[in-house]
Coordinates of C-alpha atoms and ligand atoms in Angstrom, one line a residue:
M1 CA 44.7 79.1 107.9
C2 CA 46.0 81.7 105.4
G3 CA 44.3 84.5 103.5
I4 CA 44.7 85.0 99.8
V5 CA 43.4 87.9 97.7
G6 CA 43.7 88.9 94.0
Y7 CA 42.6 91.9 91.8
V8 CA 42.2 92.6 88.1
G9 CA 40.6 95.9 87.2
R10 CA 40.8 99.6 86.4
R11 CA 42.3 100.8 89.7
N12 CA 45.7 100.5 91.3
S13 CA 45.8 97.1 92.9
L14 CA 48.2 97.7 95.8
P15 CA 45.8 99.6 98.1
I16 CA 43.1 97.1 97.4
L17 CA 45.3 94.1 98.0
I18 CA 46.7 95.6 101.3
D19 CA 43.1 96.5 102.5
G20 CA 42.0 93.0 101.6
L21 CA 44.9 91.3 103.4
K22 CA 44.2 93.4 106.5
R23 CA 40.6 92.1 106.5
L24 CA 42.0 88.5 106.1
E25 CA 44.7 88.9 108.7
Y26 CA 42.6 87.1 111.3
R27 CA 43.0 83.9 109.2
G28 CA 46.8 83.9 109.7
Y29 CA 49.4 86.6 110.4
D30 CA 53.0 85.4 110.7
S31 CA 54.2 86.6 107.3
A32 CA 52.7 88.3 104.2
G33 CA 53.5 89.3 100.6
I34 CA 52.2 90.9 97.5
A35 CA 53.0 90.5 93.8
F36 CA 51.9 92.8 90.9
Q37 CA 52.3 93.3 87.2
N38 CA 54.4 96.4 86.6
G39 CA 54.0 96.7 82.9
S40 CA 57.2 94.8 82.1
G41 CA 57.1 92.0 84.5
I42 CA 56.1 90.9 88.0
E43 CA 57.4 92.5 91.2
V44 CA 57.2 90.5 94.5
Y45 CA 57.4 91.9 98.0
K46 CA 57.2 89.7 101.1
T47 CA 58.2 89.7 104.7
K48 CA 57.9 88.0 108.0
G49 CA 55.5 89.8 110.3
K50 CA 52.1 91.4 109.7
I51 CA 50.6 93.4 107.0
R52 CA 51.9 96.6 108.5
D53 CA 55.4 95.2 108.1
L54 CA 54.7 94.4 104.5
Q55 CA 53.6 98.0 103.9
K56 CA 56.9 99.3 105.1
I57 CA 58.8 97.5 102.3
L58 CA 56.4 98.3 99.4
P59 CA 57.5 100.9 96.9
H60 CA 56.2 104.5 97.5
P61 CA 54.5 105.9 95.7
A62 CA 52.7 102.7 94.8
P63 CA 53.3 101.9 91.1
D64 CA 50.2 102.0 88.9
A65 CA 49.7 98.2 88.9
M66 CA 46.2 97.0 88.0
V67 CA 46.8 93.3 88.4
G68 CA 48.1 91.7 91.5
L69 CA 47.7 89.2 94.3
G70 CA 48.5 88.9 98.0
H71 CA 48.8 86.5 100.9
T72 CA 48.8 86.5 104.7
R73 CA 50.2 83.3 106.2
W74 CA 49.7 80.9 109.1
A75 CA 52.7 78.7 108.7
T76 CA 52.1 75.0 108.1
H77 CA 55.4 74.0 106.3
G78 CA 58.5 76.2 106.9
V79 CA 59.0 78.7 109.7
P80 CA 57.6 82.2 109.3
S81 CA 60.2 84.1 107.3
S82 CA 60.4 86.2 104.2
R83 CA 61.9 83.3 102.3
N84 CA 58.9 81.1 103.2
A85 CA 56.3 83.9 102.8
H86 CA 54.0 83.9 99.8
P87 CA 53.8 84.6 96.9
H88 CA 56.1 81.9 95.6
G89 CA 57.3 81.8 92.1
T90 CA 59.7 80.8 89.4
N91 CA 60.2 81.5 85.6
G92 CA 57.5 84.3 85.6
I93 CA 54.9 82.2 87.4
V94 CA 53.7 83.5 90.8
V95 CA 51.4 81.7 93.3
V96 CA 49.6 82.3 96.6
H97 CA 48.1 79.3 98.4
N98 CA 45.9 78.5 101.3
G99 CA 45.9 74.8 102.4
I100 CA 48.3 71.9 102.5
I101 CA 49.8 69.9 99.6
E102 CA 50.2 66.6 101.3
N103 CA 52.4 65.0 98.6
Y104 CA 54.7 67.9 98.2
R105 CA 57.9 66.1 99.3
N106 CA 57.5 63.4 96.6
L107 CA 56.7 66.1 93.9
R108 CA 59.6 68.2 95.1
S109 CA 62.2 65.4 94.9
H110 CA 61.1 64.5 91.4
L111 CA 61.4 68.2 90.3
I112 CA 64.9 68.4 91.9
E113 CA 65.9 65.2 90.0
E114 CA 64.8 67.1 86.8
G115 CA 67.1 70.0 87.7
F116 CA 64.6 72.4 89.3
E117 CA 65.9 74.4 92.3
F118 CA 64.0 75.3 95.4
Y119 CA 64.6 78.3 97.7
S120 CA 61.9 77.8 100.4
D121 CA 60.8 75.1 102.9
T122 CA 57.2 75.4 101.9
D123 CA 54.8 72.8 100.2
T124 CA 53.5 75.6 98.1
E125 CA 56.6 76.1 96.0
V126 CA 56.0 72.9 94.0
I127 CA 53.0 74.6 92.3
P128 CA 54.8 77.3 90.3
Q129 CA 57.7 74.9 89.6
M130 CA 55.2 72.3 88.1
I131 CA 53.3 74.8 86.1
S132 CA 56.6 76.1 84.7
R133 CA 57.6 72.6 83.8
Y134 CA 54.4 72.0 81.8
L135 CA 54.7 75.4 80.1
R136 CA 58.2 74.4 78.9
R137 CA 56.5 71.4 77.3
N138 CA 54.4 74.0 75.3
L139 CA 51.1 73.3 77.1
S140 CA 48.7 76.2 77.3
M141 CA 48.5 77.9 80.7
L142 CA 45.1 76.3 81.4
D143 CA 46.5 72.8 80.5
A144 CA 49.7 73.4 82.5
I145 CA 47.5 74.3 85.5
R146 CA 45.2 71.3 84.9
E147 CA 48.2 68.9 84.7
T148 CA 49.7 70.4 87.8
V149 CA 46.5 70.3 89.9
A150 CA 45.8 66.7 88.8
Q151 CA 49.0 65.7 90.6
L152 CA 48.4 67.6 93.9
R153 CA 47.0 65.8 96.9
G154 CA 45.6 67.8 99.7
T155 CA 43.5 70.9 100.1
F156 CA 44.1 74.2 98.4
A157 CA 42.8 77.6 97.3
I158 CA 45.4 78.9 94.8
G159 CA 45.9 82.2 93.0
I160 CA 48.2 82.3 90.0
M161 CA 49.7 85.1 88.0
S162 CA 52.0 84.9 84.9
E163 CA 54.3 87.4 83.3
A164 CA 53.2 86.1 79.9
L165 CA 49.5 87.0 80.7
P166 CA 49.8 90.4 82.4
N167 CA 46.0 91.1 82.4
T168 CA 44.9 87.8 83.9
L169 CA 44.7 85.9 87.2
F170 CA 43.7 82.3 87.8
S171 CA 42.1 80.9 90.9
I172 CA 41.6 77.2 91.7
R173 CA 39.7 75.7 94.6
R174 CA 39.9 72.3 96.2
G175 CA 38.9 72.0 99.9
S176 CA 39.9 75.5 101.0
P177 CA 37.4 78.4 100.7
L178 CA 37.7 80.7 97.7
V179 CA 35.2 83.4 96.5
I180 CA 35.2 85.4 93.3
G181 CA 34.1 89.1 93.7
I182 CA 32.3 90.7 90.8
G183 CA 32.7 94.5 90.8
D184 CA 32.0 97.3 88.4
G185 CA 34.6 96.6 85.7
E186 CA 36.9 94.9 88.3
Y187 CA 37.2 91.4 89.5
F188 CA 38.6 89.8 92.6
F189 CA 39.4 86.5 94.3
A190 CA 39.7 86.1 98.1
S191 CA 39.6 83.5 100.9
D192 CA 36.3 85.0 102.2
V193 CA 33.9 87.8 101.5
S194 CA 35.1 90.0 104.4
A195 CA 38.1 91.0 102.3
L196 CA 36.0 92.4 99.4
L197 CA 32.9 93.9 101.1
P198 CA 34.1 97.5 100.5
Y199 CA 34.2 96.8 96.7
T200 CA 31.3 94.4 96.0
R201 CA 28.5 92.4 97.4
K202 CA 28.2 90.1 94.4
F203 CA 30.1 86.8 94.8
I204 CA 30.6 83.4 93.4
F205 CA 31.6 80.7 96.0
M206 CA 33.8 78.5 94.0
E207 CA 33.2 74.8 94.1
D208 CA 35.9 72.1 94.5
G209 CA 37.6 71.3 91.2
Q210 CA 36.8 74.7 89.6
I211 CA 39.2 77.2 88.0
C212 CA 38.3 80.8 87.4
T213 CA 40.1 82.8 84.7
I214 CA 39.9 86.4 85.8
G215 CA 40.5 89.1 83.1
R216 CA 39.9 92.8 82.6
D217 CA 36.7 92.1 80.7
G218 CA 35.3 89.5 82.9
I219 CA 35.7 86.0 84.3
E220 CA 35.4 82.5 83.0
L221 CA 34.5 79.7 85.5
R222 CA 34.9 76.0 84.6
Y223 CA 35.5 72.7 86.2
L224 CA 39.1 71.6 85.5
D225 CA 37.8 68.3 84.1
S226 CA 35.1 69.9 81.9
P227 CA 35.6 71.1 78.3
E228 CA 32.8 73.7 78.8
P229 CA 32.7 76.8 81.1
T230 CA 30.2 77.0 83.9
P231 CA 27.6 79.7 83.4
V232 CA 28.6 82.4 85.9
E233 CA 25.2 83.8 86.7
T234 CA 24.1 80.4 88.0
Q235 CA 26.5 80.7 90.9
A236 CA 26.6 84.4 91.6
V237 CA 25.0 85.4 95.0
E238 CA 24.4 88.8 96.7
I239 CA 25.7 89.0 100.3
D240 CA 23.8 91.4 102.6
W241 CA 26.8 92.1 104.9
T242 CA 28.0 95.7 104.9
P243 CA 31.7 96.7 105.0
S244 CA 31.2 98.2 108.5
M245 CA 30.1 94.8 109.8
A246 CA 33.6 93.7 109.1
E247 CA 35.3 96.7 110.7
K248 CA 35.9 97.7 114.4
E249 CA 33.5 100.7 114.3
G250 CA 35.2 102.5 117.2
Y251 CA 35.8 99.5 119.4
D252 CA 39.5 98.8 120.4
H253 CA 39.2 95.2 119.2
F254 CA 37.0 93.0 117.1
M255 CA 36.5 90.7 120.1
L256 CA 35.0 93.5 122.2
K257 CA 32.9 94.7 119.4
E258 CA 31.6 91.2 118.8
I259 CA 30.8 90.7 122.5
H260 CA 28.7 93.8 122.3
E261 CA 27.0 92.8 119.1
Q262 CA 25.6 89.6 120.7
P263 CA 22.1 90.9 121.6
R264 CA 21.5 92.1 118.0
A265 CA 23.0 89.0 116.6
M266 CA 20.8 86.8 118.8
M267 CA 17.7 88.7 117.8
D268 CA 18.6 88.4 114.1
T269 CA 19.1 84.7 114.6
I270 CA 15.8 83.9 116.3
R271 CA 13.5 86.6 115.0
E272 CA 12.2 84.8 112.0
W273 CA 11.3 81.6 113.9
T274 CA 10.0 82.6 117.3
D275 CA 6.4 83.2 116.2
D276 CA 6.1 79.6 115.0
P277 CA 9.2 77.5 116.0
E278 CA 7.9 74.3 114.3
K279 CA 8.1 76.2 111.0
I280 CA 11.8 75.8 111.3
L281 CA 11.6 72.0 110.7
D282 CA 9.6 72.5 107.5
E283 CA 12.0 75.2 106.3
L284 CA 14.9 72.8 107.0
G285 CA 13.3 69.9 105.1
L286 CA 12.8 68.0 108.4
S287 CA 9.4 66.7 107.3
V288 CA 7.0 64.9 109.6
K289 CA 8.0 61.7 107.9
R290 CA 11.7 62.3 108.5
T291 CA 11.2 63.2 112.2
I292 CA 8.6 60.7 113.3
G293 CA 11.1 57.9 113.9
L294 CA 13.8 60.2 115.1
N295 CA 15.4 58.8 118.2
R296 CA 18.9 60.2 118.2
L297 CA 20.9 63.2 117.2
Q298 CA 24.6 63.1 116.5
V299 CA 26.1 66.6 116.9
V300 CA 29.7 67.1 115.8
A301 CA 31.9 70.2 116.1
C302 CA 35.3 71.6 117.2
G303 CA 36.4 74.1 119.9
T304 CA 33.8 76.6 120.9
S305 CA 31.2 75.2 118.5
Y306 CA 31.7 71.8 120.4
H307 CA 30.8 73.6 123.6
A308 CA 27.7 74.9 121.9
A309 CA 26.9 71.4 120.9
L310 CA 27.2 70.3 124.5
V311 CA 24.8 73.0 125.6
G312 CA 22.5 71.8 122.9
K313 CA 22.6 68.3 124.2
Y314 CA 21.2 69.4 127.6
M315 CA 18.6 71.6 125.9
I316 CA 17.3 69.0 123.4
E317 CA 17.3 66.1 125.8
D318 CA 15.4 68.1 128.4
I319 CA 13.0 69.9 126.0
A320 CA 12.4 67.4 123.2
R321 CA 13.4 64.2 125.1
I322 CA 15.6 63.0 122.2
S323 CA 18.9 61.4 122.9
V324 CA 21.9 63.5 121.7
D325 CA 25.4 62.3 121.2
V326 CA 28.0 65.0 121.0
E327 CA 31.4 64.3 119.4
I328 CA 34.6 66.2 118.7
A329 CA 34.9 66.2 114.9
S330 CA 38.6 65.2 114.8
E331 CA 37.7 62.1 116.7
Y332 CA 34.4 61.3 114.9
R333 CA 35.9 61.3 111.5
Y334 CA 38.3 58.4 112.2
K335 CA 36.2 56.2 114.4
R336 CA 33.9 54.4 111.9
P337 CA 30.8 56.2 113.2
I338 CA 27.5 54.3 113.6
I339 CA 24.7 56.0 111.6
E340 CA 21.2 54.4 112.0
H341 CA 18.0 55.2 110.2
D342 CA 16.7 57.0 113.2
T343 CA 19.7 59.3 113.5
L344 CA 19.9 62.9 112.5
F345 CA 23.5 64.3 112.0
I346 CA 24.1 67.9 112.9
S347 CA 27.4 69.8 112.4
I348 CA 28.0 73.1 114.1
T349 CA 30.6 75.4 112.6
Q350 CA 30.8 79.2 112.6
S351 CA 33.1 79.4 109.6
G352 CA 31.7 76.4 107.7
E353 CA 35.3 75.7 106.7
T354 CA 36.8 73.8 109.6
A355 CA 38.5 70.8 108.1
D356 CA 37.7 68.3 110.8
T357 CA 34.1 69.3 110.9
L358 CA 33.8 69.1 107.1
A359 CA 35.4 65.7 107.1
A360 CA 33.0 64.4 109.8
Q361 CA 30.0 65.8 107.9
R362 CA 31.3 64.1 104.7
E363 CA 31.8 60.8 106.6
A364 CA 28.3 60.9 108.0
R365 CA 26.8 61.6 104.5
K366 CA 28.9 58.8 103.1
R367 CA 27.3 56.4 105.7
G368 CA 23.8 57.5 104.6
A369 CA 23.0 60.2 107.2
W370 CA 20.8 63.2 106.4
T371 CA 23.0 66.1 107.4
L372 CA 22.0 69.5 108.9
T373 CA 24.6 72.2 109.6
I374 CA 24.3 75.1 111.9
C375 CA 26.6 77.7 110.3
N376 CA 27.3 81.4 110.2
V377 CA 28.7 81.9 106.7
V378 CA 26.4 81.8 103.7
G379 CA 27.9 79.9 100.9
S380 CA 30.6 78.2 103.0
T381 CA 31.6 74.7 102.3
S382 CA 29.6 73.1 105.1
S383 CA 26.5 75.0 104.2
R384 CA 26.8 73.9 100.5
E385 CA 27.6 70.2 101.3
A386 CA 25.0 69.6 104.0
D387 CA 21.5 68.5 103.1
S388 CA 20.1 71.5 105.0
V389 CA 21.4 74.7 106.8
L390 CA 20.2 76.5 109.9
Y391 CA 22.0 79.8 109.6
T392 CA 23.0 81.9 112.6
R393 CA 22.8 85.6 111.8
A394 CA 25.8 86.8 113.8
G395 CA 27.4 88.6 110.8
P396 CA 31.1 88.3 110.1
E397 CA 33.1 87.2 113.2
I398 CA 36.6 88.5 112.8
G399 CA 38.0 88.0 116.3
V400 CA 39.8 84.6 116.5
A401 CA 38.0 83.9 119.7
S402 CA 34.4 83.0 118.9
T403 CA 31.9 84.9 121.0
K404 CA 28.7 86.1 119.1
A405 CA 28.7 83.1 116.9
F406 CA 28.7 80.9 120.0
T407 CA 25.7 82.5 121.7
C408 CA 23.8 82.5 118.4
Q409 CA 24.6 78.8 117.9
I410 CA 22.9 78.2 121.3
G411 CA 20.0 80.3 120.3
A412 CA 19.6 78.2 117.1
L413 CA 19.8 75.0 119.1
C414 CA 17.1 76.2 121.4
L415 CA 14.8 76.9 118.5
L416 CA 15.5 73.4 117.2
A417 CA 14.8 71.9 120.7
I418 CA 11.5 73.7 120.9
A419 CA 10.5 72.7 117.3
L420 CA 11.4 69.1 117.9
G421 CA 9.6 69.1 121.2
I422 CA 6.5 70.3 119.6
R423 CA 6.8 67.9 116.6
M424 CA 7.5 64.9 118.9
G425 CA 4.6 65.8 121.2
R426 CA 6.9 66.3 124.1
L427 CA 6.0 70.0 124.7
T428 CA 2.5 71.2 125.4
P429 CA 1.6 74.5 123.5
G430 CA 1.8 76.2 126.9
E431 CA 5.3 75.0 127.5
A432 CA 6.3 75.9 124.0
N433 CA 4.9 79.4 124.5
T434 CA 6.8 79.8 127.7
L435 CA 10.1 78.8 126.1
R436 CA 9.4 81.1 123.2
S437 CA 8.7 84.1 125.4
Q438 CA 11.8 83.4 127.5
L439 CA 13.9 83.1 124.4
L440 CA 12.6 86.5 123.2
K441 CA 13.8 88.0 126.5
V442 CA 17.3 86.8 126.0
P443 CA 18.7 89.7 123.9
A444 CA 17.6 92.2 126.6
F445 CA 19.2 90.0 129.3
M446 CA 22.4 89.8 127.2
E447 CA 22.4 93.6 126.9
K448 CA 22.1 94.0 130.6
T449 CA 24.9 91.4 131.3
I450 CA 27.3 93.2 128.9
R451 CA 27.0 96.2 131.3
T452 CA 29.1 94.3 133.8
N453 CA 32.0 95.1 131.5
S454 CA 33.6 97.8 133.7
A455 CA 33.3 95.7 136.9
I456 CA 34.9 92.8 135.1
E457 CA 37.7 95.0 133.9
E458 CA 38.4 95.9 137.5
L459 CA 38.2 92.3 138.6
A460 CA 40.6 91.3 135.7
R461 CA 43.2 93.7 137.1
T462 CA 43.5 91.5 140.2
L463 CA 43.9 88.3 138.2
I464 CA 46.5 88.9 135.6
Y465 CA 49.3 87.3 137.5
A466 CA 47.4 84.1 138.3
K467 CA 49.3 80.9 137.4
A468 CA 46.2 79.1 136.4
F469 CA 42.4 79.2 136.6
L470 CA 39.8 76.5 137.3
Y471 CA 36.2 76.9 135.9
L472 CA 33.4 74.9 137.4
G473 CA 29.8 74.5 136.3
R474 CA 26.9 72.0 136.6
G475 CA 24.3 70.7 134.3
I476 CA 23.7 72.9 131.2
N477 CA 26.3 75.3 132.6
Y478 CA 29.1 72.7 132.6
P479 CA 29.9 73.4 128.9
I480 CA 30.0 77.1 129.9
A481 CA 32.8 76.2 132.3
L482 CA 34.6 74.6 129.4
E483 CA 34.0 77.6 127.2
G484 CA 35.1 80.1 129.8
A485 CA 38.4 78.2 130.3
L486 CA 38.9 78.0 126.5
K487 CA 38.3 81.8 126.1
L488 CA 40.8 82.6 128.9
K489 CA 43.6 80.3 127.7
E490 CA 43.3 81.2 124.0
I491 CA 43.3 84.9 124.7
S492 CA 45.6 85.4 127.7
Y493 CA 47.7 82.2 127.4
I494 CA 47.1 81.5 131.2
P495 CA 46.4 77.7 131.7
A496 CA 42.8 77.2 132.5
E497 CA 40.6 74.1 132.9
G498 CA 36.9 73.7 132.8
Y499 CA 35.3 70.9 134.8
P500 CA 31.9 69.6 135.9
A501 CA 31.7 70.9 139.5
G502 CA 30.7 67.5 140.8
E503 CA 34.0 66.1 139.4
M504 CA 36.1 68.3 141.6
K505 CA 36.6 65.7 144.3
H506 CA 37.7 63.2 141.7
G507 CA 41.0 64.9 141.0
P508 CA 41.0 68.7 140.3
I509 CA 40.5 69.5 144.0
A510 CA 44.2 68.7 144.3
L511 CA 44.8 71.9 142.3
I512 CA 43.2 74.1 144.9
E513 CA 45.8 76.2 146.7
E514 CA 45.9 79.6 148.3
G515 CA 44.6 82.2 146.0
L516 CA 43.9 80.0 143.0
P517 CA 41.1 81.7 141.0
V518 CA 38.1 79.3 140.7
V519 CA 35.3 80.7 138.5
V520 CA 32.0 79.1 139.5
I521 CA 28.9 79.4 137.4
A522 CA 26.2 79.3 140.1
P523 CA 22.7 80.2 138.8
V524 CA 20.0 79.5 141.4
D525 CA 18.6 76.4 139.8
N526 CA 18.0 72.9 140.9
L527 CA 21.7 72.3 141.3
F528 CA 22.5 75.5 143.3
E529 CA 22.9 73.8 146.7
K530 CA 25.3 71.2 145.2
T531 CA 27.3 74.0 143.6
L532 CA 27.3 75.8 146.9
S533 CA 29.0 72.7 148.5
N534 CA 31.7 72.9 145.8
I535 CA 32.2 76.5 146.5
E536 CA 32.7 75.7 150.2
E537 CA 35.2 72.9 149.3
V538 CA 37.3 75.4 147.3
K539 CA 37.1 78.1 150.1
A540 CA 38.1 75.5 152.7
R541 CA 41.4 75.0 150.8
G542 CA 42.2 78.7 150.2
G543 CA 40.9 79.0 146.7
R544 CA 39.6 82.4 145.4
V545 CA 36.0 81.9 144.3
I546 CA 34.6 84.2 141.6
A547 CA 30.9 83.4 141.2
V548 CA 28.6 84.2 138.3
T549 CA 25.1 84.2 139.7
D550 CA 21.6 85.7 139.4
E551 CA 21.1 85.7 143.3
P552 CA 24.2 87.5 144.8
E553 CA 22.6 87.7 148.2
L554 CA 22.7 83.9 148.6
L555 CA 26.5 84.0 148.1
R556 CA 27.3 87.1 150.2
G557 CA 30.2 86.2 152.5
K558 CA 30.7 82.8 150.9
V559 CA 32.7 83.8 147.9
D560 CA 35.4 86.4 147.1
D561 CA 33.9 88.0 144.0
V562 CA 30.4 88.0 142.6
I563 CA 29.4 88.8 139.0
T564 CA 25.6 89.3 139.0
V565 CA 23.6 88.4 135.9
P566 CA 19.9 88.5 135.1
S567 CA 17.8 85.4 136.0
A568 CA 16.9 83.5 132.8
H569 CA 15.1 80.2 132.1
F570 CA 17.5 77.5 133.1
S571 CA 17.8 76.2 129.5
L572 CA 18.8 79.7 128.4
S573 CA 21.1 80.6 131.3
P574 CA 24.2 79.5 129.5
I575 CA 23.7 82.3 126.9
I576 CA 23.8 84.8 129.8
N577 CA 26.4 83.2 132.0
V578 CA 29.1 83.0 129.2
I579 CA 29.2 86.8 128.6
P580 CA 31.0 87.7 131.8
L581 CA 33.5 84.9 131.0
Q582 CA 34.1 86.3 127.5
L583 CA 34.7 89.8 129.0
L584 CA 37.0 88.4 131.7
A585 CA 39.1 86.6 129.1
Y586 CA 39.2 89.8 127.0
H587 CA 40.3 92.1 129.8
V588 CA 42.8 89.7 131.3
G589 CA 44.3 89.3 127.8
I590 CA 44.5 93.0 127.2
L591 CA 46.0 93.7 130.6
R592 CA 48.6 91.0 129.9
G593 CA 49.5 92.7 126.6
C594 CA 48.2 89.9 124.4
D595 CA 46.9 90.4 120.9
V596 CA 43.3 89.4 121.6
D597 CA 42.1 89.5 118.0
Q598 CA 45.0 87.5 116.7
P599 CA 46.3 85.3 119.5
R600 CA 49.6 83.5 119.0
N601 CA 49.6 80.2 117.2
L602 CA 45.9 80.5 116.4
A603 CA 43.9 81.2 113.3
K604 CA 40.2 82.0 112.9
S605 CA 39.4 79.2 110.5
V606 CA 41.3 75.9 110.9
T607 CA 40.9 74.7 107.3
V608 CA 43.6 72.0 107.6
E609 CA 43.8 69.0 109.9
Ligands
AGP701 C1 37.0 79.5 119.4 O1 37.2 80.6 120.3 C2 38.2 79.0 118.7 N1 38.8 80.1 118.0 C3 38.0 77.7 118.0 O2 37.9 76.7 119.0 C4 36.8 77.5 117.1 O3 35.6 77.5 117.8 C5 36.9 76.2 116.3 O4 38.1 76.2 115.5 C6 35.7 75.8 115.5 O5 35.6 76.8 114.5 P1 34.2 76.7 113.6 O6 33.1 77.1 114.5 O7 34.4 77.8 112.5 O8 34.1 75.4 113.0

């Protein structure tokens, strides 16, 4: 929900902190701030607005400050303002925080009773106040932090700086992502690796309960409840992402770049498995013993990842003939889920940090499930806590609206469906080969579909004043109707609803009025005739039908607009059909003057409930 970054090293920290915050801005962007050691104390600069607004208030030229930390905020407690912006501090202690301190009201009232004064409405401010209280009792900095953290309930990734220790930063992790960057004579902390890629590829993904002491000569990592440090080398990993992968590279927006990256991302995701899909099960630890009695999958996710899970349900049930239950994570985690011996639990999460999905995964594990996560971020919480990980290889996804991660999730689910189908004896070798060869054609089909971009931009110009949209799809493309509606509403703020086309007559048909845009996903499959009937129902009531199809001639004269896509195997058609809907949302959003990479009220990774 927020982004934090810190630096200790031999260079001026301000440009590095600003650059890092800009790379984290997709995590939250309603206010921002920076603090640094200036040789005789700590200077703090913070403001409502974006990083560019923060840059306007920083001192020029930038003072030579080699230790500093920064924060970009998505408000949870206290309105976006300079007063509530981070860093927060008192008595020479300065803190940046990502997460929620759930018991802050109780802590705050006790501190006020002891005479402490507060200036902000945030939960975060209790942290420097408590550290300061323990320092006054002559505890060491480490013990003061330890005592403070022991009283905090909730989730947090915290960065701390002290005037008394001008060459040191501290970072603490519980429930919110936090990485340590190990550079050449310089050290960093950040909410995720994308902030630090220009400076290092060597990272430590901190574990819950760990504190890292970051100094000029190196770092010390330990669990707060452990007397001994944790050997650093055991946790350090090299990330093979390049800085340019986290930059726009000539595109106007990350969202457009990531839509265009989908063919490569898909190929990177499926390449290593397509020659022998069943190999994937062995790599995942899904031994023959573990899969023989398998009768049910439980797939849990949020948002766009939930829509991928729904596509996966159709795929796996059709290909592997295994029953699949798909649940929204925020519902699953509170419903006392039923986990039986024959059930495999799968979470799907691009970031690997979504609080609801993590909680659902932990709940399933607690009830004895073996857990697999389909995730896009190496070292993320979900990937470290699950029993096994099937990585999508989409690269860093910066745009808040998920696009390339979504199509790669579907690619990964297709591989799983084929592998399980072979393992369970539900696919003949010939059928498996057909699916494999169809899957290998998908990146080229995606490339071809992306070329509809200009036509879709023209179409978008005629739609930007619509009051609402309806998206309809059937079968495996019903979840694509949901995804198309989500893309449009989260990017352009136009109300949009996705529905199974067959459900139209049970209510949504009342919405149809003159000119209402109705996007219909209409591949020529076994449901095409039924979909055609729905199109006629819409047209008969004056609706404007925008059809996505691989056979435009069959719809000539029956619809208002046609977006033609390549014909793909019906199990894979969702990957193709979603691309025009992504582009439509993007262009409508741009034409309406929306910030498509950082839509209002949203954040890329929802790391709090
Ligand atoms: C997608 O466009 C949204 N930004 C959002 O629904 C997202 O898919 C959801 O928050 C889940 O995120 P995750 O995949 O990182 O868990």
